[in-house]
């Protein structure tokens, strides 16, 4: 079956579509609804659920949450474990040499920060986003950027499902969907496939490292 023979995609319209339900994508969605409660916001996430593709732990500065969700400290959240101490070492062939903390720049200090599971933080943010009226679409990988007549981004399309190893549709074939928006925000992470395409198309990295 050629591309011309495939059925047309279903299309949905939103004010804003965000690709990626990580901390950045979910925080942006929540902030947008805080600023404009009546706009429609959808977040597309390739994982089977929010947080499924974020397995790492992290040390986070909570200042962003203080501004985004000022009451979070009085709630039951996954942000529970404060950093108790910092230790920095210089590693070499002869072993490890601990560096005095007072010699390090303030940015490397973690006083007031928290140790978290980013997956749990994302699940918590996902619940906050849904409560704000944001539509989260897990299990749908954004596979294509949609462009308008003047080369502008007008949304994304999710991938087709039910494709066999031979590249042909199986009996379970389901066509992907188009999510069209006035604004599309790509929050896939530093190595997102669609972000790479956009960087190349618009030459966003020209003259930059």
Tab-separated table of C-alpha atoms in Angstrom:
chain	number	residue	atom	x	y	z
A	1	UNK	CA	0.000	0.000	0.000
A	2	UNK	CA	1.507	3.331	-1.057
A	3	UNK	CA	1.220	6.591	0.867
A	4	UNK	CA	-1.442	7.706	-1.601
A	5	UNK	CA	-3.540	4.645	-0.771
A	6	UNK	CA	-3.542	5.199	2.970
A	7	UNK	CA	-6.726	6.563	4.563
A	8	UNK	CA	-6.721	10.225	5.577
A	9	UNK	CA	-5.636	11.016	9.101
A	10	UNK	CA	-8.126	12.257	11.651
A	11	UNK	CA	-7.365	15.853	12.582
A	12	UNK	CA	-7.772	17.672	15.907
A	13	UNK	CA	-7.397	21.408	16.499
A	14	UNK	CA	-5.840	22.993	19.579
A	15	UNK	CA	-4.498	26.377	20.513
A	16	UNK	CA	-1.226	24.820	21.679
A	17	UNK	CA	0.285	21.372	21.142
A	18	UNK	CA	3.273	20.349	23.249
A	19	UNK	CA	5.468	17.406	22.242
A	20	UNK	CA	6.840	15.635	25.306
A	21	UNK	CA	5.379	15.193	28.800
A	22	UNK	CA	8.614	15.770	30.666
A	23	UNK	CA	9.149	18.434	33.334
A	24	UNK	CA	9.527	21.208	30.736
A	25	UNK	CA	6.530	20.246	28.608
A	26	UNK	CA	4.169	19.756	31.538
A	27	UNK	CA	5.314	22.913	33.322
A	28	UNK	CA	4.801	24.912	30.123
A	29	UNK	CA	1.316	23.457	29.694
A	30	UNK	CA	0.344	24.292	33.274
A	31	UNK	CA	1.705	27.828	32.972
A	32	UNK	CA	-0.157	28.437	29.726
A	33	UNK	CA	-3.451	27.425	31.348
A	34	UNK	CA	-2.689	29.663	34.330
A	35	UNK	CA	-2.180	32.601	31.978
A	36	UNK	CA	-5.094	31.806	29.644
A	37	UNK	CA	-7.574	29.344	31.214
A	38	UNK	CA	-9.781	29.247	28.120
A	39	UNK	CA	-7.169	28.062	25.624
A	40	UNK	CA	-6.974	24.418	24.585
A	41	UNK	CA	-3.654	22.703	25.311
A	42	UNK	CA	-2.665	19.138	24.398
A	43	UNK	CA	0.495	17.293	25.427
A	44	UNK	CA	1.633	14.339	23.314
A	45	UNK	CA	3.769	11.707	25.076
A	46	UNK	CA	5.375	8.685	23.409
A	47	UNK	CA	5.485	6.690	26.643
A	48	UNK	CA	2.596	4.467	27.684
A	49	UNK	CA	2.067	6.833	30.609
A	50	UNK	CA	3.512	10.104	31.811
A	51	UNK	CA	6.932	9.440	33.345
A	52	UNK	CA	7.422	6.073	31.645
A	53	UNK	CA	10.439	7.280	29.654
A	54	UNK	CA	12.057	9.260	32.474
A	55	UNK	CA	13.809	6.781	34.735
A	56	UNK	CA	16.608	8.830	36.241
A	57	UNK	CA	16.955	10.421	39.604
A	58	UNK	CA	18.002	14.029	39.873
A	59	UNK	CA	18.831	16.857	42.210
A	60	UNK	CA	16.452	19.741	41.535
A	61	UNK	CA	16.227	23.348	42.602
A	62	UNK	CA	12.593	23.868	43.711
A	63	UNK	CA	12.503	27.576	42.806
A	64	UNK	CA	10.631	26.788	39.584
A	65	UNK	CA	7.900	24.947	41.491
A	66	UNK	CA	7.701	27.791	44.008
A	67	UNK	CA	6.771	30.087	41.127
A	68	UNK	CA	4.624	27.652	39.131
A	69	UNK	CA	2.735	25.978	42.004
A	70	UNK	CA	3.260	28.147	45.103
A	71	UNK	CA	1.340	25.793	47.428
A	72	UNK	CA	3.242	22.622	46.502
A	73	UNK	CA	5.153	22.454	49.810
A	74	UNK	CA	1.893	21.979	51.734
A	75	UNK	CA	0.788	19.092	49.492
A	76	UNK	CA	1.738	15.404	49.245
A	77	UNK	CA	4.328	15.464	46.455
A	78	UNK	CA	7.251	13.288	45.353
A	79	UNK	CA	9.598	16.153	46.296
A	80	UNK	CA	10.414	15.004	49.822
A	81	UNK	CA	14.149	14.392	50.276
A	82	UNK	CA	16.268	17.498	50.848
A	83	UNK	CA	19.979	17.405	50.054
A	84	UNK	CA	21.832	16.913	53.348
A	85	UNK	CA	25.432	17.412	52.195
A	86	UNK	CA	27.613	17.968	49.122
A	87	UNK	CA	30.889	16.221	48.390
A	88	UNK	CA	32.941	16.914	45.273
A	89	UNK	CA	35.952	14.858	44.194
A	90	UNK	CA	38.631	15.152	41.544
A	91	UNK	CA	39.174	11.690	40.082
A	92	UNK	CA	42.513	10.530	38.711
A	93	UNK	CA	44.683	7.478	38.202
A	94	UNK	CA	46.025	7.757	41.738
A	95	UNK	CA	42.584	7.914	43.308
A	96	UNK	CA	40.099	10.560	44.393
A	97	UNK	CA	40.854	13.913	45.979
A	98	UNK	CA	38.010	15.661	47.769
A	99	UNK	CA	37.682	19.347	46.897
A	100	UNK	CA	36.805	21.844	49.642
A	101	UNK	CA	33.278	23.093	49.100
A	102	UNK	CA	34.195	26.719	49.751
A	103	UNK	CA	36.440	26.712	46.665
A	104	UNK	CA	33.569	25.781	44.344
A	105	UNK	CA	31.273	28.276	42.585
A	106	UNK	CA	27.862	28.811	44.253
A	107	UNK	CA	26.129	27.150	41.286
A	108	UNK	CA	27.574	23.791	42.365
A	109	UNK	CA	26.076	24.025	45.844
A	110	UNK	CA	22.871	22.104	46.519
A	111	UNK	CA	21.691	23.718	49.745
A	112	UNK	CA	17.887	23.890	49.600
A	113	UNK	CA	17.653	21.435	46.697
A	114	UNK	CA	15.873	18.072	46.663
A	115	UNK	CA	16.711	14.550	45.489
A	116	UNK	CA	13.848	13.198	43.377
A	117	UNK	CA	12.729	10.596	40.893
A	118	UNK	CA	12.010	12.568	37.730
A	119	UNK	CA	9.469	9.954	36.665
A	120	UNK	CA	7.470	10.503	39.862
A	121	UNK	CA	7.768	14.271	39.509
A	122	UNK	CA	6.380	14.016	35.970
A	123	UNK	CA	3.474	11.845	37.098
A	124	UNK	CA	2.667	14.444	39.769
A	125	UNK	CA	2.866	17.272	37.211
A	126	UNK	CA	0.702	15.210	34.860
A	127	UNK	CA	-2.049	15.020	37.477
A	128	UNK	CA	-1.769	18.765	37.997
A	129	UNK	CA	-2.001	19.340	34.245
A	130	UNK	CA	-5.099	17.160	33.833
A	131	UNK	CA	-6.767	18.928	36.760
A	132	UNK	CA	-6.138	22.211	34.943
A	133	UNK	CA	-7.990	20.941	31.868
A	134	UNK	CA	-4.963	20.011	29.778
A	135	UNK	CA	-5.410	17.039	27.464
A	136	UNK	CA	-2.560	14.548	27.838
A	137	UNK	CA	-2.210	11.920	25.113
A	138	UNK	CA	0.144	9.124	26.267
A	139	UNK	CA	1.194	6.316	23.945
A	140	UNK	CA	1.259	8.564	20.882
A	141	UNK	CA	4.691	9.322	19.463
A	142	UNK	CA	4.909	12.472	17.378
A	143	UNK	CA	6.488	11.249	14.147
A	144	UNK	CA	6.090	14.144	11.730
A	145	UNK	CA	6.051	17.934	11.786
A	146	UNK	CA	3.229	19.536	9.795
A	147	UNK	CA	4.065	22.646	7.802
A	148	UNK	CA	1.866	25.366	6.347
A	149	UNK	CA	2.008	26.966	2.929
A	150	UNK	CA	4.693	29.428	4.022
A	151	UNK	CA	6.898	26.861	5.721
A	152	UNK	CA	5.569	27.578	9.200
A	153	UNK	CA	4.922	24.797	11.734
A	154	UNK	CA	1.184	24.121	12.050
A	155	UNK	CA	1.257	21.023	14.266
A	156	UNK	CA	2.418	17.433	14.378
A	157	UNK	CA	1.238	14.004	13.271
A	158	UNK	CA	1.439	10.830	15.342
A	159	UNK	CA	2.820	7.651	13.823
A	160	UNK	CA	0.786	4.954	12.133
A	161	UNK	CA	0.372	1.758	14.200
A	162	UNK	CA	0.110	-1.818	12.984
A	163	UNK	CA	2.927	-1.807	10.412
A	164	UNK	CA	4.523	-5.190	9.726
A	165	UNK	CA	8.257	-5.908	9.489
A	166	UNK	CA	7.896	-5.751	5.716
A	167	UNK	CA	6.691	-2.157	6.006
A	168	UNK	CA	3.152	-3.038	4.969
A	169	UNK	CA	-0.016	-2.452	7.038
A	170	UNK	CA	-1.292	-5.414	9.062
A	171	UNK	CA	-4.905	-6.187	9.887
A	172	UNK	CA	-4.486	-4.132	13.063
A	173	UNK	CA	-3.309	-1.063	11.113
A	174	UNK	CA	-4.415	2.267	12.562
A	175	UNK	CA	-3.660	5.567	10.886
A	176	UNK	CA	-1.961	8.245	12.937
A	177	UNK	CA	-3.670	11.516	13.773
A	178	UNK	CA	-2.908	15.134	13.024
A	179	UNK	CA	-2.806	17.572	15.935
A	180	UNK	CA	-2.917	21.064	14.490
A	181	UNK	CA	-2.272	24.146	16.593
A	182	UNK	CA	-1.655	27.869	16.494
A	183	UNK	CA	1.531	27.194	18.451
A	184	UNK	CA	3.560	23.992	18.712
A	185	UNK	CA	6.141	23.592	21.463
A	186	UNK	CA	8.781	20.881	21.167
A	187	UNK	CA	9.868	19.638	24.599
A	188	UNK	CA	11.316	16.286	23.523
A	189	UNK	CA	14.671	16.736	25.202
A	190	UNK	CA	18.045	17.685	23.778
A	191	UNK	CA	18.058	14.860	21.229
A	192	UNK	CA	14.438	14.866	20.115
A	193	UNK	CA	14.046	13.617	16.549
A	194	UNK	CA	11.576	16.305	15.478
A	195	UNK	CA	13.628	19.033	17.125
A	196	UNK	CA	16.658	17.867	15.137
A	197	UNK	CA	14.626	18.125	11.922
A	198	UNK	CA	13.524	21.648	12.771
A	199	UNK	CA	17.037	22.738	13.703
A	200	UNK	CA	18.247	21.503	10.309
A	201	UNK	CA	15.305	22.921	8.342
A	202	UNK	CA	15.491	26.391	9.835
A	203	UNK	CA	19.295	26.318	10.290
A	204	UNK	CA	18.902	27.207	13.934
A	205	UNK	CA	22.432	26.017	14.718
A	206	UNK	CA	24.221	28.131	12.118
A	207	UNK	CA	27.158	29.864	13.770
A	208	UNK	CA	26.490	28.111	17.087
A	209	UNK	CA	28.188	25.318	18.997
